[in-house]
């Protein structure tokens, strides 16, 4: 995740309050609920890359022996695998 998790709640609050201030939303839930839901949505989006990185690490464990023997470059394989998954899944990072 590229920004600290502690910033997400503050960002969520500012987004919700701004949308309410400029009358872009008519809240049907409490302000706290809206902030909490916004926080969850932002966190989910921010964690996409973290989950993808973990998936790539798991995939590369299958080739650990070859990587350790120096036959394969882990960093290069990691980036290539990640790029392939991003392209296949139309992920925006």
Short mmCIF file of N, CA and C in Angstrom, two decimals:
data_model
loop_
_atom_site.label_atom_id
_atom_site.label_comp_id
_atom_site.label_asym_id
_atom_site.label_seq_id
_atom_site.Cartn_x
_atom_site.Cartn_y
_atom_site.Cartn_z
N UNK A 1 0.86 -1.17 0.00
CA UNK A 1 0.00 0.00 0.00
C UNK A 1 0.91 1.23 0.00
N UNK A 2 0.57 2.15 -0.82
CA UNK A 2 1.45 3.30 -1.03
C UNK A 2 1.22 4.46 -0.06
N UNK A 3 0.13 4.44 0.66
CA UNK A 3 -0.08 5.48 1.67
C UNK A 3 -0.33 4.81 3.01
N UNK A 4 0.00 5.50 4.09
CA UNK A 4 -0.22 4.88 5.40
C UNK A 4 -1.71 4.63 5.67
N UNK A 5 -1.98 3.48 6.30
CA UNK A 5 -3.38 3.14 6.61
C UNK A 5 -4.04 4.18 7.49
N UNK A 6 -3.24 4.85 8.31
CA UNK A 6 -3.80 5.84 9.23
C UNK A 6 -4.39 7.04 8.49
N UNK A 7 -3.99 7.26 7.27
CA UNK A 7 -4.52 8.39 6.49
C UNK A 7 -5.89 8.09 5.90
N UNK A 8 -6.22 6.84 5.76
CA UNK A 8 -7.45 6.47 5.05
C UNK A 8 -8.70 7.00 5.76
N UNK A 9 -8.76 6.90 7.06
CA UNK A 9 -9.93 7.39 7.78
C UNK A 9 -10.08 8.90 7.60
N UNK A 10 -8.97 9.62 7.70
CA UNK A 10 -9.00 11.07 7.51
C UNK A 10 -9.45 11.42 6.10
N UNK A 11 -8.91 10.71 5.12
CA UNK A 11 -9.31 10.95 3.72
C UNK A 11 -10.79 10.66 3.53
N UNK A 12 -11.25 9.57 4.11
CA UNK A 12 -12.66 9.18 3.97
C UNK A 12 -13.57 10.24 4.56
N UNK A 13 -13.20 10.72 5.72
CA UNK A 13 -14.01 11.76 6.39
C UNK A 13 -14.06 13.02 5.53
N UNK A 14 -12.91 13.44 5.00
CA UNK A 14 -12.88 14.65 4.17
C UNK A 14 -13.72 14.48 2.91
N UNK A 15 -13.65 13.31 2.30
CA UNK A 15 -14.42 13.05 1.07
C UNK A 15 -15.92 13.13 1.37
N UNK A 16 -16.36 12.44 2.41
CA UNK A 16 -17.78 12.41 2.75
C UNK A 16 -18.28 13.80 3.12
N UNK A 17 -17.53 14.49 3.97
CA UNK A 17 -17.96 15.83 4.38
C UNK A 17 -18.01 16.80 3.20
N UNK A 18 -17.04 16.69 2.30
CA UNK A 18 -17.04 17.56 1.12
C UNK A 18 -18.25 17.26 0.23
N UNK A 19 -18.52 15.98 0.00
CA UNK A 19 -19.68 15.62 -0.83
C UNK A 19 -20.98 16.12 -0.23
N UNK A 20 -21.06 16.07 1.08
CA UNK A 20 -22.26 16.57 1.77
C UNK A 20 -22.32 18.09 1.71
N UNK A 21 -21.19 18.75 1.89
CA UNK A 21 -21.14 20.22 1.87
C UNK A 21 -21.56 20.80 0.54
N UNK A 22 -21.18 20.14 -0.54
CA UNK A 22 -21.52 20.67 -1.87
C UNK A 22 -22.79 20.02 -2.43
N UNK A 23 -23.51 19.33 -1.56
CA UNK A 23 -24.80 18.73 -1.92
C UNK A 23 -24.72 17.75 -3.10
N UNK A 24 -23.62 17.02 -3.18
CA UNK A 24 -23.52 16.00 -4.23
C UNK A 24 -24.11 14.67 -3.79
N UNK A 25 -24.35 14.54 -2.51
CA UNK A 25 -25.01 13.33 -2.01
C UNK A 25 -26.09 13.73 -1.01
N UNK A 26 -27.13 12.93 -0.98
CA UNK A 26 -28.16 13.07 0.04
C UNK A 26 -28.04 11.85 0.93
N UNK A 27 -27.42 12.02 2.08
CA UNK A 27 -27.16 10.85 2.94
C UNK A 27 -28.44 10.16 3.42
N UNK A 28 -28.44 8.84 3.28
CA UNK A 28 -29.53 8.01 3.80
C UNK A 28 -29.04 7.20 5.00
N UNK A 29 -27.77 7.39 5.30
CA UNK A 29 -27.17 6.72 6.45
C UNK A 29 -26.46 7.79 7.27
N UNK A 30 -26.06 7.40 8.46
CA UNK A 30 -25.38 8.36 9.32
C UNK A 30 -24.02 8.74 8.72
N UNK A 31 -23.55 9.88 9.15
CA UNK A 31 -22.24 10.35 8.67
C UNK A 31 -21.16 9.32 9.00
N UNK A 32 -21.21 8.76 10.19
CA UNK A 32 -20.22 7.75 10.59
C UNK A 32 -20.28 6.51 9.71
N UNK A 33 -21.49 6.10 9.36
CA UNK A 33 -21.63 4.94 8.47
C UNK A 33 -21.04 5.23 7.10
N UNK A 34 -21.32 6.41 6.59
CA UNK A 34 -20.78 6.79 5.27
C UNK A 34 -19.26 6.83 5.30
N UNK A 35 -18.72 7.39 6.37
CA UNK A 35 -17.25 7.46 6.49
C UNK A 35 -16.67 6.06 6.59
N UNK A 36 -17.30 5.22 7.37
CA UNK A 36 -16.82 3.85 7.53
C UNK A 36 -16.87 3.07 6.22
N UNK A 37 -17.97 3.21 5.48
CA UNK A 37 -18.10 2.52 4.19
C UNK A 37 -17.09 3.05 3.18
N UNK A 38 -16.89 4.37 3.18
CA UNK A 38 -15.91 4.97 2.28
C UNK A 38 -14.51 4.46 2.61
N UNK A 39 -14.23 4.37 3.90
CA UNK A 39 -12.93 3.87 4.35
C UNK A 39 -12.72 2.43 3.87
N UNK A 40 -13.74 1.62 3.98
CA UNK A 40 -13.63 0.22 3.54
C UNK A 40 -13.38 0.12 2.03
N UNK A 41 -14.07 0.95 1.26
CA UNK A 41 -13.88 0.94 -0.20
C UNK A 41 -12.46 1.36 -0.56
N UNK A 42 -11.99 2.42 0.06
CA UNK A 42 -10.63 2.91 -0.23
C UNK A 42 -9.60 1.86 0.17
N UNK A 43 -9.76 1.28 1.35
CA UNK A 43 -8.80 0.26 1.82
C UNK A 43 -8.77 -0.92 0.86
N UNK A 44 -9.93 -1.35 0.42
CA UNK A 44 -10.00 -2.47 -0.52
C UNK A 44 -9.24 -2.16 -1.80
N UNK A 45 -9.41 -0.97 -2.33
CA UNK A 45 -8.71 -0.58 -3.55
C UNK A 45 -7.20 -0.47 -3.33
N UNK A 46 -6.82 0.06 -2.19
CA UNK A 46 -5.40 0.23 -1.91
C UNK A 46 -4.69 -1.10 -1.68
N UNK A 47 -5.43 -2.10 -1.26
CA UNK A 47 -4.84 -3.41 -0.96
C UNK A 47 -4.72 -4.31 -2.20
N UNK A 48 -5.23 -3.87 -3.34
CA UNK A 48 -5.18 -4.69 -4.56
C UNK A 48 -3.74 -5.06 -4.89
N UNK A 49 -2.85 -4.10 -4.87
CA UNK A 49 -1.46 -4.38 -5.22
C UNK A 49 -0.81 -5.28 -4.17
N UNK A 50 -1.12 -5.06 -2.91
CA UNK A 50 -0.55 -5.93 -1.86
C UNK A 50 -0.99 -7.38 -2.05
N UNK A 51 -2.26 -7.59 -2.35
CA UNK A 51 -2.76 -8.96 -2.57
C UNK A 51 -2.12 -9.57 -3.81
N UNK A 52 -1.94 -8.78 -4.85
CA UNK A 52 -1.31 -9.27 -6.07
C UNK A 52 0.15 -9.65 -5.80
N UNK A 53 0.87 -8.81 -5.07
CA UNK A 53 2.27 -9.12 -4.74
C UNK A 53 2.37 -10.42 -3.96
N UNK A 54 1.47 -10.65 -3.04
CA UNK A 54 1.48 -11.88 -2.27
C UNK A 54 1.19 -13.09 -3.16
N UNK A 55 0.26 -12.93 -4.09
CA UNK A 55 -0.05 -14.01 -5.02
C UNK A 55 1.16 -14.35 -5.89
N UNK A 56 1.88 -13.32 -6.35
CA UNK A 56 3.07 -13.55 -7.17
C UNK A 56 4.13 -14.27 -6.34
N UNK A 57 4.33 -13.87 -5.09
CA UNK A 57 5.30 -14.56 -4.22
C UNK A 57 4.96 -16.04 -4.08
N UNK A 58 3.67 -16.32 -3.91
CA UNK A 58 3.25 -17.72 -3.79
C UNK A 58 3.52 -18.50 -5.08
N UNK A 59 3.24 -17.88 -6.21
CA UNK A 59 3.49 -18.53 -7.49
C UNK A 59 4.98 -18.83 -7.68
N UNK A 60 5.83 -17.89 -7.28
CA UNK A 60 7.26 -18.04 -7.49
C UNK A 60 7.89 -19.05 -6.53
N UNK A 61 7.19 -19.37 -5.45
CA UNK A 61 7.72 -20.38 -4.53
C UNK A 61 7.91 -21.73 -5.23
N UNK A 62 7.12 -21.97 -6.26
CA UNK A 62 7.23 -23.21 -7.02
C UNK A 62 8.58 -23.32 -7.73
N UNK A 63 9.20 -22.19 -7.99
CA UNK A 63 10.48 -22.16 -8.72
C UNK A 63 11.64 -21.77 -7.81
N UNK A 64 11.41 -21.89 -6.52
CA UNK A 64 12.39 -21.46 -5.53
C UNK A 64 13.75 -22.12 -5.73
N UNK A 65 13.77 -23.39 -6.01
CA UNK A 65 15.04 -24.11 -6.17
C UNK A 65 15.86 -23.54 -7.32
N UNK A 66 15.21 -23.31 -8.45
CA UNK A 66 15.92 -22.76 -9.61
C UNK A 66 16.40 -21.33 -9.35
N UNK A 67 15.57 -20.58 -8.63
CA UNK A 67 15.94 -19.19 -8.32
C UNK A 67 17.15 -19.21 -7.39
N UNK A 68 17.14 -20.09 -6.40
CA UNK A 68 18.26 -20.17 -5.45
C UNK A 68 19.55 -20.59 -6.14
N UNK A 69 19.46 -21.43 -7.14
CA UNK A 69 20.66 -21.88 -7.86
C UNK A 69 21.15 -20.82 -8.85
N UNK A 70 20.44 -19.70 -8.93
CA UNK A 70 20.87 -18.62 -9.79
C UNK A 70 20.48 -18.77 -11.24
N UNK A 71 19.64 -19.74 -11.51
CA UNK A 71 19.22 -19.94 -12.91
C UNK A 71 18.16 -18.92 -13.32
N UNK A 72 17.44 -18.42 -12.35
CA UNK A 72 16.40 -17.44 -12.64
C UNK A 72 16.57 -16.23 -11.73
N UNK A 73 16.30 -15.06 -12.26
CA UNK A 73 16.41 -13.81 -11.51
C UNK A 73 15.05 -13.53 -10.84
N UNK A 74 15.02 -13.64 -9.51
CA UNK A 74 13.76 -13.50 -8.77
C UNK A 74 13.08 -12.16 -9.06
N UNK A 75 13.83 -11.08 -9.01
CA UNK A 75 13.23 -9.75 -9.20
C UNK A 75 12.60 -9.62 -10.59
N UNK A 76 13.31 -10.12 -11.59
CA UNK A 76 12.79 -10.05 -12.98
C UNK A 76 11.56 -10.93 -13.12
N UNK A 77 11.62 -12.14 -12.56
CA UNK A 77 10.46 -13.04 -12.62
C UNK A 77 9.26 -12.43 -11.90
N UNK A 78 9.53 -11.81 -10.76
CA UNK A 78 8.46 -11.18 -9.98
C UNK A 78 7.75 -10.11 -10.83
N UNK A 79 8.54 -9.23 -11.43
CA UNK A 79 7.95 -8.14 -12.23
C UNK A 79 7.20 -8.68 -13.45
N UNK A 80 7.79 -9.66 -14.13
CA UNK A 80 7.12 -10.23 -15.32
C UNK A 80 5.81 -10.92 -14.95
N UNK A 81 5.84 -11.68 -13.86
CA UNK A 81 4.63 -12.37 -13.42
C UNK A 81 3.56 -11.37 -13.00
N UNK A 82 3.98 -10.37 -12.29
CA UNK A 82 3.04 -9.34 -11.84
C UNK A 82 2.41 -8.61 -13.04
N UNK A 83 3.25 -8.23 -13.99
CA UNK A 83 2.73 -7.55 -15.19
C UNK A 83 1.74 -8.44 -15.95
N UNK A 84 2.05 -9.73 -16.02
CA UNK A 84 1.15 -10.65 -16.72
C UNK A 84 -0.20 -10.73 -16.04
N UNK A 85 -0.19 -10.85 -14.71
CA UNK A 85 -1.45 -10.92 -13.97
C UNK A 85 -2.24 -9.61 -14.07
N UNK A 86 -1.54 -8.49 -14.02
CA UNK A 86 -2.20 -7.19 -14.15
C UNK A 86 -2.90 -7.09 -15.49
N UNK A 87 -2.20 -7.51 -16.54
CA UNK A 87 -2.77 -7.44 -17.89
C UNK A 87 -3.96 -8.40 -18.04
N UNK A 88 -3.80 -9.62 -17.55
CA UNK A 88 -4.87 -10.62 -17.67
C UNK A 88 -6.15 -10.19 -16.94
N UNK A 89 -5.97 -9.53 -15.82
CA UNK A 89 -7.12 -9.18 -14.98
C UNK A 89 -7.58 -7.74 -15.12
N UNK A 90 -6.94 -7.00 -16.01
CA UNK A 90 -7.27 -5.57 -16.19
C UNK A 90 -7.25 -4.81 -14.86
N UNK A 91 -6.19 -5.03 -14.12
CA UNK A 91 -6.05 -4.36 -12.83
C UNK A 91 -5.38 -3.01 -13.06
N UNK A 92 -5.87 -2.00 -12.37
CA UNK A 92 -5.26 -0.67 -12.41
C UNK A 92 -4.51 -0.49 -11.11
N UNK A 93 -3.19 -0.28 -11.21
CA UNK A 93 -2.37 -0.08 -10.00
C UNK A 93 -2.00 1.37 -9.84
#
